[in-house]
Coordinates of C-alpha atoms in Angstrom, one line a residue:
Chain A
K1 CA 0.0 0.0 0.0
A2 CA 1.5 3.4 -1.0
G3 CA 2.2 5.8 1.9
V4 CA 1.4 9.4 2.3
T5 CA 2.9 11.5 -0.5
Q6 CA 3.6 15.2 -0.5
T7 CA 4.6 17.6 -3.2
P8 CA 6.7 19.4 -3.8
R9 CA 9.5 18.1 -1.5
Y10 CA 11.4 21.4 -1.5
L11 CA 10.4 25.0 -2.1
I12 CA 12.2 28.3 -2.0
K13 CA 10.1 31.4 -1.9
T14 CA 10.7 35.0 -1.0
R15 CA 8.9 37.1 1.6
G16 CA 5.4 38.2 0.6
Q17 CA 4.8 35.4 -1.8
Q18 CA 2.3 32.7 -1.3
V19 CA 2.7 28.9 -1.5
T20 CA 0.5 25.9 -1.9
L21 CA 1.5 22.4 -0.7
S22 CA -0.2 19.2 -1.6
C23 CA -0.8 15.9 0.3
S24 CA -2.2 12.6 -0.9
P25 CA -3.2 10.4 2.0
I26 CA -2.9 6.6 2.2
S27 CA -5.7 4.9 0.2
G28 CA -8.8 4.6 2.4
H29 CA -7.8 7.3 4.8
R30 CA -10.2 10.2 5.1
S31 CA -8.5 12.3 7.7
V32 CA -5.6 14.6 6.8
S33 CA -3.7 16.7 9.4
W34 CA -1.0 19.2 8.8
Y35 CA 1.9 20.0 11.0
Q36 CA 4.7 22.5 11.0
Q37 CA 8.2 21.5 12.3
T38 CA 10.9 24.0 13.2
P39 CA 14.0 23.7 15.3
G40 CA 12.7 26.2 17.8
Q41 CA 9.0 25.2 18.2
G42 CA 9.2 21.6 17.3
L43 CA 6.2 19.9 15.7
Q44 CA 3.0 22.0 15.9
F45 CA -0.5 21.1 14.7
L46 CA -1.9 23.4 12.0
F47 CA -5.3 21.8 11.1
E48 CA -7.2 18.6 10.4
Y49 CA -9.6 17.9 7.6
F50 CA -12.2 15.1 7.3
S51 CA -14.7 14.7 4.5
E52 CA -13.7 18.1 3.1
T53 CA -14.4 19.9 6.4
Q54 CA -11.9 21.5 8.7
R55 CA -12.6 19.9 12.1
N56 CA -9.7 21.2 14.2
K57 CA -7.4 24.2 13.9
G58 CA -4.1 25.0 15.7
N59 CA -2.9 28.3 16.9
F60 CA -1.6 29.8 13.6
P61 CA -2.5 33.1 11.9
G62 CA -5.1 33.2 9.2
R63 CA -2.4 33.3 6.5
F64 CA -2.3 29.5 6.9
S65 CA -5.3 27.8 5.3
G66 CA -6.2 24.5 3.8
R67 CA -8.8 22.5 2.1
Q68 CA -9.6 18.9 1.3
F69 CA -11.1 17.5 -1.9
S70 CA -13.6 14.7 -2.3
N71 CA -10.9 12.2 -3.0
S72 CA -9.3 13.1 0.5
R73 CA -6.3 14.8 -1.1
S74 CA -5.5 18.0 0.8
E75 CA -3.7 21.2 0.1
M76 CA -2.5 23.9 2.5
N77 CA -1.8 27.5 1.5
V78 CA 0.4 30.1 3.2
S79 CA -0.1 33.6 2.0
T80 CA 2.2 36.6 2.5
L81 CA 5.1 34.5 3.5
E82 CA 7.4 35.6 6.3
L83 CA 10.9 34.5 7.1
G84 CA 9.6 32.6 10.2
D85 CA 7.5 30.4 7.9
S86 CA 10.6 28.5 6.9
A87 CA 10.0 25.0 8.2
L88 CA 9.3 21.4 7.3
Y89 CA 5.6 21.0 6.6
L90 CA 4.3 17.5 7.3
C91 CA 1.0 16.0 6.3
A92 CA -0.3 13.0 8.2
S93 CA -3.2 10.7 7.3
S94 CA -5.5 8.4 9.3
F95 CA -8.7 6.5 8.8
G96 CA -10.7 9.0 10.7
S97 CA -14.3 8.8 11.7
A98 CA -17.4 11.0 11.3
V99 CA -18.1 10.6 15.0
P100 CA -14.7 10.6 16.8
G101 CA -14.4 7.9 19.4
R102 CA -12.5 7.9 22.7
Y103 CA -9.2 7.1 21.1
T104 CA -7.3 8.7 18.3
D105 CA -6.5 6.9 15.1
T106 CA -2.9 6.4 14.3
Q107 CA -1.5 9.1 12.1
Y108 CA 1.1 8.3 9.4
F109 CA 3.3 11.0 8.2
G110 CA 4.4 11.9 4.7
P111 CA 8.0 12.8 3.8
G112 CA 7.3 16.5 4.2
T113 CA 7.8 19.7 2.2
R114 CA 10.9 21.7 3.2
L115 CA 9.9 25.4 2.7
T116 CA 12.6 28.1 2.7
V117 CA 11.6 31.7 2.8
L118 CA 14.3 34.2 1.7
Chain B
Q1 CA 4.3 24.5 31.7
K2 CA 4.5 22.8 28.4
E3 CA 1.7 20.4 27.5
V4 CA 4.1 17.5 26.7
E5 CA 7.6 17.4 28.1
Q6 CA 10.5 15.3 27.2
N7 CA 14.2 15.5 28.2
S8 CA 15.8 16.8 25.0
G9 CA 19.0 14.8 25.7
P10 CA 21.2 13.8 24.1
L11 CA 20.8 10.4 25.7
S12 CA 23.8 8.2 25.1
V13 CA 23.4 4.4 25.6
P14 CA 25.9 1.6 24.8
E15 CA 24.9 -1.0 22.1
G16 CA 22.9 -3.9 23.6
A17 CA 21.7 -1.9 26.6
I18 CA 18.2 -0.7 27.5
A19 CA 17.3 2.8 26.4
S20 CA 14.7 4.5 28.5
L21 CA 12.8 7.5 27.2
N22 CA 10.4 9.5 29.3
C23 CA 7.5 11.8 28.7
T24 CA 5.1 13.7 30.9
Y25 CA 1.9 15.5 29.9
S26 CA -0.3 18.1 31.6
D27 CA -3.8 17.4 30.2
R28 CA -5.5 14.8 32.5
G29 CA -8.1 14.3 29.7
S30 CA -5.5 12.8 27.4
Q31 CA -6.5 9.5 26.1
S32 CA -4.1 8.4 23.3
F33 CA -0.3 8.3 23.5
F34 CA 2.1 7.7 20.6
W35 CA 5.8 7.3 20.2
Y36 CA 7.4 8.3 16.9
R37 CA 11.0 8.0 15.7
Q38 CA 12.5 10.6 13.5
Y39 CA 15.9 10.2 11.8
S40 CA 17.7 13.4 10.8
G41 CA 16.2 14.9 7.7
K42 CA 13.3 12.5 7.6
S43 CA 9.7 12.6 8.7
P44 CA 8.4 10.9 11.9
E45 CA 7.6 7.2 11.8
L46 CA 5.3 5.5 14.2
I47 CA 6.8 3.1 16.7
M48 CA 4.0 2.4 19.1
F49 CA 0.7 3.7 20.5
I50 CA -0.8 3.0 23.9
Y51 CA -4.3 3.8 25.3
S52 CA -4.5 1.9 28.6
N53 CA -2.5 2.0 31.8
G54 CA 0.3 -0.6 32.0
D55 CA 2.8 -2.0 29.5
K56 CA 2.5 -2.7 25.8
E57 CA 5.3 -4.7 24.1
D58 CA 6.2 -4.9 20.4
G59 CA 9.4 -6.6 19.6
R60 CA 12.3 -4.8 21.3
F61 CA 10.0 -1.9 22.2
T62 CA 7.8 -1.5 25.3
A63 CA 5.6 1.5 26.0
Q64 CA 4.5 2.1 29.5
L65 CA 1.6 4.4 30.5
N66 CA 0.6 5.7 34.0
K67 CA -2.3 8.1 33.7
A68 CA -2.4 8.8 37.4
S69 CA 1.2 10.1 37.2
Q70 CA 0.6 11.6 33.7
Y71 CA 3.7 9.7 32.5
V72 CA 4.4 7.6 29.5
S73 CA 7.7 6.0 28.6
L74 CA 9.4 4.0 25.9
L75 CA 11.9 1.2 26.6
I76 CA 14.2 -0.1 23.8
R77 CA 15.8 -3.4 24.6
D78 CA 19.0 -4.6 23.0
S79 CA 19.7 -1.1 21.6
Q80 CA 21.2 -1.0 18.1
P81 CA 23.1 1.8 16.4
S82 CA 20.2 2.0 14.0
D83 CA 18.0 3.1 16.9
S84 CA 20.0 6.4 17.0
A85 CA 17.4 9.0 16.3
T86 CA 15.1 11.6 17.9
Y87 CA 12.1 10.0 19.7
L88 CA 8.9 12.1 19.8
C89 CA 6.2 11.6 22.3
A90 CA 2.7 12.7 21.2
V91 CA -0.5 13.0 23.1
T92 CA -4.1 13.6 22.1
A93 CA -7.3 14.5 23.9
R94 CA -10.4 12.4 23.7
G95 CA -11.2 11.6 20.0
A96 CA -9.2 14.5 18.7
Q97 CA -6.9 14.1 15.7
K98 CA -4.6 16.8 17.0
L99 CA -1.3 15.4 18.1
V100 CA 0.5 17.5 20.7
F101 CA 4.2 16.7 20.5
G102 CA 7.0 17.0 23.0
Q103 CA 10.3 18.5 21.8
G104 CA 11.8 15.0 21.4
T105 CA 14.7 13.2 22.9
R106 CA 17.8 12.7 20.9
L107 CA 19.1 9.1 21.4
T108 CA 22.6 7.9 20.5
I109 CA 23.5 4.3 20.6
N110 CA 27.3 3.8 20.9
P111 CA 28.8 0.7 19.3

């Protein structure tokens, strides 16, 4: 079974530009979560999508947005890039459930997109 | 207080010994607990998850959970140089898909 794929793997942008990152989940997985990883802040949750709906959102500014398509593929967008947005952006997929149970599904991470903002 | 705390290390363990990694969390409502391993320049890969108090074993790995003490640990038996990596503890609240990660413990296994 193919794993989570993310494109592109590397991106270099300049301040003020915007960027779109793409994630294809494991086949059959309907939940997609996005995380930002930096040396200073570690891994931080951005948002989670299930059935094209954003269900959870982390503490990030509105410049960070996302969406999910009917085939569960997801994109995240960062507008008006800042130097501090340089990070590894990770997508994780899981089966998910329309009515979350007590326990959290295991999340499997993609290889990430390394974004550098100059 | 951070939500999930880990000793950042580095933790140095001789080959063949037991490596013990610890994690504490602040939210008493936490229900699901995960350990991920991350090699330098790579993404996190799942090692184990645990939901209930006690021990859970998988090969050379044992996860231990004590909800009363808000403590979860990972033991690696017969440590190998290939186990050298950063180990991330992650915790979630009831039913939530939001993983809250610790800063990670860097583990080095010395041949």
